[in-house]
PDB file of C-alpha atoms in Angstrom:
ATOM      1  CA  PRO A   1      47.626 -67.377  12.941  1.00 71.00           C
ATOM      2  CA  ALA A   2      43.286 -67.432  13.634  1.00 84.00           C
ATOM      3  CA  LEU A   3      41.936 -65.443  15.694  1.00 86.00           C
ATOM      4  CA  PRO A   4      40.513 -66.496  18.979  1.00 87.00           C
ATOM      5  CA  PRO A   5      35.970 -65.782  19.409  1.00 86.00           C
ATOM      6  CA  ALA A   6      34.773 -62.764  19.812  1.00 86.00           C
ATOM      7  CA  VAL A   7      32.919 -62.138  23.550  1.00 89.00           C
ATOM      8  CA  VAL A   8      29.323 -61.236  23.066  1.00 90.00           C
ATOM      9  CA  THR A   9      27.545 -59.641  25.405  1.00 90.00           C
ATOM     10  CA  VAL A  10      23.735 -59.798  25.197  1.00 91.00           C
ATOM     11  CA  ALA A  11      21.145 -57.916  26.912  1.00 91.00           C
ATOM     12  CA  ALA A  12      17.015 -57.220  26.767  1.00 91.00           C
ATOM     13  CA  VAL A  13      15.354 -55.997  24.167  1.00 91.00           C
ATOM     14  CA  GLU A  14      13.739 -52.592  26.143  1.00 89.00           C
ATOM     15  CA  GLU A  15      11.242 -49.686  24.575  1.00 89.00           C
ATOM     16  CA  ARG A  16      11.493 -46.209  25.742  1.00 87.00           C
ATOM     17  CA  ALA A  17      11.777 -42.664  24.641  1.00 85.00           C
ATOM     18  CA  VAL A  18      15.180 -41.029  23.854  1.00 83.00           C
ATOM     19  CA  THR A  19      15.681 -37.591  23.972  1.00 82.00           C
ATOM     20  CA  GLY A  20      18.209 -35.293  22.895  1.00 82.00           C
ATOM     21  CA  ASP A  21      18.382 -31.227  22.719  1.00 86.00           C
ATOM     22  CA  VAL A  22      19.253 -30.064  18.875  1.00 86.00           C
ATOM     23  CA  ARG A  23      20.230 -26.274  19.688  1.00 88.00           C
ATOM     24  CA  LEU A  24      19.964 -24.688  16.011  1.00 86.00           C
ATOM     25  CA  VAL A  25      20.910 -21.109  15.258  1.00 90.00           C
ATOM     26  CA  GLY A  26      18.163 -19.613  12.734  1.00 86.00           C
ATOM     27  CA  THR A  27      15.609 -16.923  11.983  1.00 85.00           C
ATOM     28  CA  ALA A  28      11.963 -17.849  11.234  1.00 81.00           C
ATOM     29  CA  ALA A  29      10.077 -15.566   8.860  1.00 85.00           C
ATOM     30  CA  PRO A  30       5.870 -15.497   8.162  1.00 87.00           C
ATOM     31  CA  TRP A  31       5.296 -16.051   4.880  1.00 85.00           C
ATOM     32  CA  ARG A  32       3.456 -12.361   5.646  1.00 91.00           C
ATOM     33  CA  ARG A  33       2.972  -9.635   8.087  1.00 94.00           C
ATOM     34  CA  ALA A  34       0.937  -6.502   7.890  1.00 94.00           C
ATOM     35  CA  VAL A  35      -0.278  -3.914  10.052  1.00 95.00           C
ATOM     36  CA  VAL A  36      -3.654  -2.823   8.971  1.00 96.00           C
ATOM     37  CA  ALA A  37      -4.621   0.530   9.056  1.00 95.00           C
ATOM     38  CA  SER A  38      -7.963   2.569   9.088  1.00 94.00           C
ATOM     39  CA  GLU A  39      -8.470   4.112   5.585  1.00 93.00           C
ATOM     40  CA  VAL A  40     -10.457   6.847   7.869  1.00 94.00           C
ATOM     41  CA  ALA A  41     -10.044   8.698  10.999  1.00 94.00           C
ATOM     42  CA  GLY A  42     -12.229   8.113  14.063  1.00 94.00           C
ATOM     43  CA  ILE A  43     -13.151   7.096  17.666  1.00 95.00           C
ATOM     44  CA  VAL A  44     -12.433   2.587  17.636  1.00 96.00           C
ATOM     45  CA  GLU A  45     -16.012   1.692  18.908  1.00 96.00           C
ATOM     46  CA  ALA A  46     -15.293  -1.786  19.199  1.00 96.00           C
ATOM     47  CA  LEU A  47     -12.237  -3.969  18.770  1.00 96.00           C
ATOM     48  CA  ALA A  48     -13.222  -7.491  18.463  1.00 95.00           C
ATOM     49  CA  VAL A  49      -9.542  -9.291  18.033  1.00 96.00           C
ATOM     50  CA  ASP A  50      -6.816  -9.700  21.027  1.00 95.00           C
ATOM     51  CA  GLU A  51      -3.012 -10.530  20.023  1.00 95.00           C
ATOM     52  CA  GLY A  52      -2.921 -14.152  20.144  1.00 93.00           C
ATOM     53  CA  ASP A  53      -6.112 -14.885  17.998  1.00 95.00           C
ATOM     54  CA  VAL A  54      -6.459 -16.891  14.481  1.00 95.00           C
ATOM     55  CA  VAL A  55      -8.565 -14.967  11.782  1.00 96.00           C
ATOM     56  CA  GLU A  56      -9.806 -15.539   8.672  1.00 96.00           C
ATOM     57  CA  HIS A  57      -9.399 -13.010   5.446  1.00 96.00           C
ATOM     58  CA  GLY A  58     -12.173 -10.654   5.602  1.00 95.00           C
ATOM     59  CA  GLN A  59     -12.569 -11.072   9.621  1.00 96.00           C
ATOM     60  CA  VAL A  60     -14.199  -8.119  10.947  1.00 96.00           C
ATOM     61  CA  LEU A  61     -11.169  -6.431  13.118  1.00 96.00           C
ATOM     62  CA  ALA A  62     -12.298  -3.455  14.343  1.00 96.00           C
ATOM     63  CA  ARG A  63     -15.479  -1.001  13.968  1.00 96.00           C
ATOM     64  CA  LEU A  64     -14.775   2.737  14.464  1.00 96.00           C
ATOM     65  CA  ARG A  65     -18.267   5.162  15.398  1.00 95.00           C
ATOM     66  CA  ARG A  66     -20.263   5.851  12.215  1.00 94.00           C
ATOM     67  CA  ASP A  67     -23.130   7.462  13.827  1.00 93.00           C
ATOM     68  CA  ILE A  68     -21.712  11.125  12.197  1.00 91.00           C
ATOM     69  CA  LEU A  69     -21.042   9.912   9.315  1.00 91.00           C
ATOM     70  CA  GLN A  70     -24.376   7.702   8.545  1.00 94.00           C
ATOM     71  CA  ARG A  71     -26.307  11.709   9.496  1.00 95.00           C
ATOM     72  CA  VAL A  72     -23.575  13.012   6.540  1.00 94.00           C
ATOM     73  CA  LEU A  73     -25.234   9.707   4.686  1.00 94.00           C
ATOM     74  CA  GLN A  74     -29.316  11.261   5.456  1.00 95.00           C
ATOM     75  CA  ARG A  75     -28.765  14.941   5.326  1.00 95.00           C
ATOM     76  CA  MET A  76     -27.088  13.889   1.254  1.00 95.00           C
ATOM     77  CA  GLU A  77     -29.642  11.232   0.546  1.00 95.00           C
ATOM     78  CA  ALA A  78     -32.003  13.562   1.072  1.00 96.00           C
ATOM     79  CA  THR A  79     -30.527  16.441  -0.893  1.00 94.00           C
ATOM     80  CA  LEU A  80     -30.615  14.774  -3.783  1.00 94.00           C
ATOM     81  CA  GLN A  81     -33.763  13.916  -3.566  1.00 94.00           C
ATOM     82  CA  ALA A  82     -35.037  17.560  -3.337  1.00 94.00           C
ATOM     83  CA  ASP A  83     -32.782  18.098  -6.809  1.00 92.00           C
ATOM     84  CA  GLU A  84     -34.111  15.024  -8.087  1.00 93.00           C
ATOM     85  CA  ALA A  85     -37.445  16.674  -7.770  1.00 94.00           C
ATOM     86  CA  ALA A  86     -36.221  19.590  -8.623  1.00 92.00           C
ATOM     87  CA  TYR A  87     -34.754  18.177 -12.183  1.00 91.00           C
ATOM     88  CA  ARG A  88     -37.976  16.580 -12.813  1.00 91.00           C
ATOM     89  CA  LEU A  89     -39.153  19.422 -12.727  1.00 89.00           C
ATOM     90  CA  THR A  90     -36.854  21.939 -15.275  1.00 90.00           C
ATOM     91  CA  VAL A  91     -37.210  19.294 -17.345  1.00 88.00           C
ATOM     92  CA  SER A  92     -40.826  19.683 -17.642  1.00 85.00           C
ATOM     93  CA  ARG A  93     -40.385  23.474 -17.749  1.00 83.00           C
ATOM     94  CA  GLY A  94     -38.138  23.228 -20.128  1.00 79.00           C
ATOM     95  CA  ARG A  95     -40.287  21.153 -22.843  1.00 80.00           C
ATOM     96  CA  ARG A  96     -43.672  23.557 -21.804  1.00 77.00           C
ATOM     97  CA  ASN A  97     -40.787  26.173 -23.338  1.00 76.00           C
ATOM     98  CA  GLU A  98     -40.412  24.607 -26.402  1.00 78.00           C
ATOM     99  CA  ALA A  99     -43.915  24.574 -27.295  1.00 74.00           C
ATOM    100  CA  LEU A 100     -44.371  28.231 -26.802  1.00 79.00           C
ATOM    101  CA  ARG A 101     -41.119  28.936 -28.234  1.00 74.00           C
ATOM    102  CA  ASP A 102     -42.188  26.774 -31.285  1.00 74.00           C
ATOM    103  CA  ASP A 103     -45.246  29.142 -30.612  1.00 74.00           C
ATOM    104  CA  ARG A 104     -43.080  32.091 -30.630  1.00 79.00           C
ATOM    105  CA  VAL A 105     -44.836  33.199 -26.921  1.00 75.00           C
ATOM    106  CA  ILE A 106     -40.837  33.046 -25.287  1.00 78.00           C
ATOM    107  CA  SER A 107     -37.920  34.577 -26.574  1.00 78.00           C
ATOM    108  CA  LEU A 108     -35.358  32.322 -27.234  1.00 79.00           C
ATOM    109  CA  GLN A 109     -33.087  34.051 -24.292  1.00 79.00           C
ATOM    110  CA  GLU A 110     -35.623  32.797 -22.139  1.00 84.00           C
ATOM    111  CA  PHE A 111     -35.775  30.023 -23.706  1.00 76.00           C
ATOM    112  CA  ASP A 112     -31.876  28.972 -23.736  1.00 79.00           C
ATOM    113  CA  ASP A 113     -32.195  30.147 -19.952  1.00 83.00           C
ATOM    114  CA  SER A 114     -34.770  26.670 -19.016  1.00 83.00           C
ATOM    115  CA  ARG A 115     -32.059  25.151 -21.346  1.00 86.00           C
ATOM    116  CA  LEU A 116     -29.107  25.929 -18.932  1.00 86.00           C
ATOM    117  CA  THR A 117     -31.582  26.084 -15.638  1.00 87.00           C
ATOM    118  CA  GLU A 118     -32.131  21.872 -16.721  1.00 88.00           C
ATOM    119  CA  GLU A 119     -28.360  21.090 -17.426  1.00 90.00           C
ATOM    120  CA  GLU A 120     -27.619  22.953 -13.802  1.00 91.00           C
ATOM    121  CA  ALA A 121     -29.985  20.955 -11.943  1.00 91.00           C
ATOM    122  CA  GLN A 122     -28.526  17.897 -13.905  1.00 91.00           C
ATOM    123  CA  HIS A 123     -25.535  18.227 -13.086  1.00 92.00           C
ATOM    124  CA  GLY A 124     -26.133  19.198  -9.598  1.00 93.00           C
ATOM    125  CA  VAL A 125     -28.078  15.845  -9.059  1.00 94.00           C
ATOM    126  CA  ALA A 126     -24.922  14.263 -11.117  1.00 95.00           C
ATOM    127  CA  SER A 127     -22.705  15.743  -8.318  1.00 94.00           C
ATOM    128  CA  ASP A 128     -24.897  15.016  -5.675  1.00 94.00           C
ATOM    129  CA  GLU A 129     -25.064  11.153  -6.179  1.00 95.00           C
ATOM    130  CA  ALA A 130     -21.150  10.913  -6.226  1.00 96.00           C
ATOM    131  CA  GLU A 131     -20.778  12.295  -2.752  1.00 95.00           C
ATOM    132  CA  VAL A 132     -23.564   9.883  -1.430  1.00 96.00           C
ATOM    133  CA  MET A 133     -21.523   7.560  -2.968  1.00 96.00           C
ATOM    134  CA  ARG A 134     -18.217   8.917  -1.702  1.00 95.00           C
ATOM    135  CA  VAL A 135     -19.838   9.092   1.799  1.00 94.00           C
ATOM    136  CA  ARG A 136     -21.218   5.239   1.589  1.00 95.00           C
ATOM    137  CA  GLU A 137     -17.395   3.831   0.756  1.00 95.00           C
ATOM    138  CA  LEU A 138     -17.038   6.228   4.080  1.00 94.00           C
ATOM    139  CA  VAL A 139     -19.329   4.109   6.407  1.00 94.00           C
ATOM    140  CA  GLU A 140     -18.328   0.595   4.468  1.00 94.00           C
ATOM    141  CA  LYS A 141     -14.083   1.586   5.797  1.00 94.00           C
ATOM    142  CA  THR A 142     -15.373   2.402   9.003  1.00 95.00           C
ATOM    143  CA  THR A 143     -14.992  -1.368   9.447  1.00 95.00           C
ATOM    144  CA  SER A 144     -11.507  -2.705   9.326  1.00 96.00           C
ATOM    145  CA  ARG A 145     -11.060  -5.916   7.828  1.00 96.00           C
ATOM    146  CA  ALA A 146      -8.621  -8.951   7.471  1.00 96.00           C
ATOM    147  CA  PRO A 147      -6.344  -8.277   4.081  1.00 95.00           C
ATOM    148  CA  PHE A 148      -5.156 -12.379   4.988  1.00 95.00           C
ATOM    149  CA  GLY A 149      -6.057 -15.014   7.132  1.00 94.00           C
ATOM    150  CA  GLY A 150      -2.769 -15.331  10.368  1.00 94.00           C
ATOM    151  CA  THR A 151      -2.876 -14.247  13.488  1.00 95.00           C
ATOM    152  CA  VAL A 152      -3.271 -11.293  15.608  1.00 96.00           C
ATOM    153  CA  VAL A 153       0.662 -10.800  17.056  1.00 95.00           C
ATOM    154  CA  ARG A 154      -0.459  -6.662  18.367  1.00 96.00           C
ATOM    155  CA  LYS A 155      -3.028  -4.784  19.132  1.00 96.00           C
ATOM    156  CA  ARG A 156      -2.011  -1.024  17.988  1.00 95.00           C
ATOM    157  CA  THR A 157      -5.668   0.321  19.625  1.00 95.00           C
ATOM    158  CA  GLU A 158      -7.729   0.107  22.154  1.00 95.00           C
ATOM    159  CA  VAL A 159     -12.308   0.686  21.800  1.00 96.00           C
ATOM    160  CA  GLY A 160     -12.385   4.462  22.994  1.00 95.00           C
ATOM    161  CA  GLU A 161      -9.060   5.332  20.789  1.00 95.00           C
ATOM    162  CA  TRP A 162      -8.393   8.096  17.881  1.00 95.00           C
ATOM    163  CA  VAL A 163      -7.195   6.282  15.006  1.00 95.00           C
ATOM    164  CA  GLY A 164      -6.054   8.939  11.902  1.00 94.00           C
ATOM    165  CA  GLU A 165      -6.028   7.913   8.631  1.00 94.00           C
ATOM    166  CA  GLY A 166      -3.967   5.349   8.027  1.00 94.00           C
ATOM    167  CA  GLY A 167      -3.530   4.514  11.624  1.00 94.00           C
ATOM    168  CA  GLY A 168      -2.251   1.379  12.992  1.00 95.00           C
ATOM    169  CA  ILE A 169      -4.983  -1.353  14.247  1.00 96.00           C
ATOM    170  CA  VAL A 170      -3.429  -4.495  14.464  1.00 96.00           C
ATOM    171  CA  GLU A 171      -0.785  -5.803  13.110  1.00 96.00           C
ATOM    172  CA  MET A 172      -0.695  -9.403  12.228  1.00 96.00           C
ATOM    173  CA  VAL A 173       1.735 -12.576  10.647  1.00 95.00           C
ATOM    174  CA  ASP A 174       0.405 -15.511   8.768  1.00 94.00           C
ATOM    175  CA  PRO A 175       2.620 -18.157  10.370  1.00 86.00           C
ATOM    176  CA  SER A 176       1.673 -20.852   7.346  1.00 83.00           C
TER     177      SER A 176
END
Protein backbone atom coordinates (compact mmCIF):
# COMPACT_ATOMS: atom_id res chain seq x y z
CA PRO A 1 0.00 0.00 0.00
CA ALA A 2 1.19 3.53 -0.79
CA LEU A 3 1.74 6.02 1.99
CA PRO A 4 -0.26 9.20 2.00
CA PRO A 5 1.63 12.41 1.09
CA ALA A 6 3.67 13.98 4.01
CA VAL A 7 2.46 17.19 5.60
CA VAL A 8 5.07 19.97 5.13
CA THR A 9 5.19 23.28 7.03
CA VAL A 10 6.91 26.20 5.32
CA ALA A 11 8.32 29.30 7.08
CA ALA A 12 10.06 32.43 5.83
CA VAL A 13 13.91 32.40 6.04
CA GLU A 14 15.19 34.73 8.70
CA GLU A 15 18.84 35.81 9.27
CA ARG A 16 20.09 36.05 12.87
CA ALA A 17 23.14 35.21 14.99
CA VAL A 18 23.08 31.91 16.76
CA THR A 19 24.85 31.86 20.10
CA GLY A 20 25.52 29.04 22.37
CA ASP A 21 27.86 28.30 25.22
CA VAL A 22 30.44 25.57 24.95
CA ARG A 23 32.11 24.65 28.18
CA LEU A 24 35.46 22.92 27.98
CA VAL A 25 37.91 21.88 30.66
CA GLY A 26 41.58 22.53 29.95
CA THR A 27 44.72 24.44 30.75
CA ALA A 28 46.20 27.31 28.78
CA ALA A 29 49.94 27.87 29.11
CA PRO A 30 52.23 30.45 27.48
CA TRP A 31 55.04 29.35 25.18
CA ARG A 32 57.57 31.00 27.45
CA ARG A 33 57.48 32.38 30.96
CA ALA A 34 60.34 34.18 32.67
CA VAL A 35 61.12 36.14 35.77
CA VAL A 36 63.44 38.87 34.55
CA ALA A 37 66.05 39.36 37.25
CA SER A 38 68.67 41.97 37.97
CA GLU A 39 72.27 40.98 37.27
CA VAL A 40 73.56 43.44 39.87
CA ALA A 41 72.29 44.73 43.19
CA GLY A 42 70.98 48.26 43.51
CA ILE A 43 68.07 50.65 43.97
CA VAL A 44 65.45 50.73 41.23
CA GLU A 45 65.66 54.16 39.62
CA ALA A 46 63.11 53.64 36.83
CA LEU A 47 60.54 50.98 36.05
CA ALA A 48 59.51 51.41 32.42
CA VAL A 49 56.65 48.88 32.32
CA ASP A 50 53.45 48.02 34.14
CA GLU A 51 51.41 44.84 34.42
CA GLY A 52 49.65 44.10 31.15
CA ASP A 53 52.17 45.98 28.98
CA VAL A 54 53.26 44.28 25.77
CA VAL A 55 57.03 44.53 25.29
CA GLU A 56 59.43 43.75 22.48
CA HIS A 57 62.64 41.74 22.69
CA GLY A 58 65.42 43.95 24.12
CA GLN A 59 63.08 46.67 25.37
CA VAL A 60 64.20 48.37 28.60
CA LEU A 61 62.17 47.13 31.55
CA ALA A 62 63.97 48.77 34.48
CA ARG A 63 67.09 50.71 35.35
CA LEU A 64 68.99 50.68 38.64
CA ARG A 65 70.92 53.64 40.04
CA ARG A 66 74.33 53.74 38.46
CA ASP A 67 75.90 56.93 39.84
CA ILE A 68 78.24 55.10 42.25
CA LEU A 69 79.37 52.69 39.54
CA GLN A 70 79.92 55.64 37.18
CA ARG A 71 82.25 57.22 39.74
CA VAL A 72 84.11 53.93 40.24
CA LEU A 73 84.49 53.70 36.46
CA GLN A 74 85.87 57.27 36.27
CA ARG A 75 88.38 56.46 39.02
CA MET A 76 89.44 53.24 37.27
CA GLU A 77 89.86 55.02 33.93
CA ALA A 78 92.03 57.66 35.61
CA THR A 79 94.11 54.93 37.27
CA LEU A 80 94.51 53.24 33.89
CA GLN A 81 95.73 56.47 32.29
CA ALA A 82 98.24 57.03 35.10
CA ASP A 83 99.52 53.47 34.88
CA GLU A 84 99.84 53.72 31.09
CA ALA A 85 101.97 56.85 31.54
CA ALA A 86 104.10 55.07 34.15
CA TYR A 87 104.51 52.13 31.79
CA ARG A 88 105.66 54.41 28.95
CA LEU A 89 108.20 55.94 31.33
CA THR A 90 109.56 52.53 32.38
CA VAL A 91 109.87 51.51 28.70
CA SER A 92 111.83 54.68 28.00
CA ARG A 93 114.08 54.07 31.00
CA GLY A 94 114.53 50.46 29.90
CA ARG A 95 115.83 51.58 26.51
CA ARG A 96 118.29 53.96 28.14
CA ASN A 97 119.40 51.29 30.61
CA GLU A 98 119.96 48.85 27.74
CA ALA A 99 122.37 51.32 26.14
CA LEU A 100 124.05 51.92 29.50
CA ARG A 101 124.37 48.17 30.07
CA ASP A 102 125.97 47.74 26.64
CA ASP A 103 128.45 50.49 27.56
CA ARG A 104 128.95 48.79 30.96
CA VAL A 105 127.84 51.91 32.84
CA ILE A 106 125.26 50.06 34.94
CA SER A 107 125.38 46.58 36.40
CA LEU A 108 123.38 43.64 35.14
CA GLN A 109 121.44 43.73 38.42
CA GLU A 110 120.34 47.32 37.78
CA PHE A 111 119.37 46.41 34.22
CA ASP A 112 117.40 43.36 35.38
CA ASP A 113 115.64 45.48 37.99
CA SER A 114 114.58 47.98 35.31
CA ARG A 115 113.25 45.14 33.10
CA LEU A 116 111.28 43.76 36.05
CA THR A 117 109.84 47.20 36.76
CA GLU A 118 108.78 47.45 33.12
CA GLU A 119 107.06 44.04 33.26
CA GLU A 120 105.29 44.97 36.50
CA ALA A 121 104.05 48.20 34.92
CA GLN A 122 102.83 46.27 31.87
CA HIS A 123 100.89 43.84 34.08
CA GLY A 124 99.47 46.75 36.05
CA VAL A 125 98.11 48.28 32.83
CA ALA A 126 96.58 44.93 31.80
CA SER A 127 94.97 44.59 35.23
CA ASP A 128 93.57 48.12 35.04
CA GLU A 129 92.16 47.48 31.56
CA ALA A 130 90.41 44.33 32.81
CA GLU A 131 88.97 46.23 35.79
CA VAL A 132 87.70 49.05 33.57
CA MET A 133 85.98 46.48 31.34
CA ARG A 134 84.43 44.76 34.38
CA VAL A 135 83.03 48.02 35.78
CA ARG A 136 81.70 49.03 32.33
CA GLU A 137 79.87 45.69 32.19
CA LEU A 138 78.43 46.32 35.67
CA VAL A 139 77.19 49.75 34.55
CA GLU A 140 75.55 48.12 31.51
CA LYS A 141 73.95 45.47 33.72
CA THR A 142 72.09 48.12 35.70
CA THR A 143 69.62 48.14 32.79
CA SER A 144 67.26 45.14 32.61
CA ARG A 145 65.89 44.32 29.17
CA ALA A 146 63.15 41.98 27.92
CA PRO A 147 64.66 38.60 26.98
CA PHE A 148 61.86 38.03 24.46
CA GLY A 149 58.75 39.75 23.17
CA GLY A 150 55.73 39.19 25.36
CA THR A 151 53.45 40.55 28.06
CA VAL A 152 54.34 41.71 31.57
CA VAL A 153 52.10 39.76 33.92
CA ARG A 154 53.54 40.81 37.27
CA LYS A 155 55.80 43.51 38.66
CA ARG A 156 58.10 42.20 41.36
CA THR A 157 59.57 45.53 42.42
CA GLU A 158 58.85 49.25 42.48
CA VAL A 159 60.87 52.43 41.99
CA GLY A 160 62.98 53.11 45.09
CA GLU A 161 63.17 49.47 46.17
CA TRP A 162 66.44 47.63 46.70
CA VAL A 163 66.91 44.68 44.36
CA GLY A 164 69.57 42.14 45.15
CA GLU A 165 71.68 40.38 42.56
CA GLY A 166 69.32 37.88 40.95
CA GLY A 167 66.27 39.63 42.41
CA GLY A 168 63.14 39.64 40.28
CA ILE A 169 62.16 42.79 38.37
CA VAL A 170 59.10 41.59 36.40
CA GLU A 171 57.49 38.35 35.35
CA MET A 172 56.58 38.05 31.70
CA VAL A 173 55.06 35.52 29.32
CA ASP A 174 55.02 34.93 25.59
CA PRO A 175 51.36 34.07 24.87
CA SER A 176 51.88 33.65 21.13
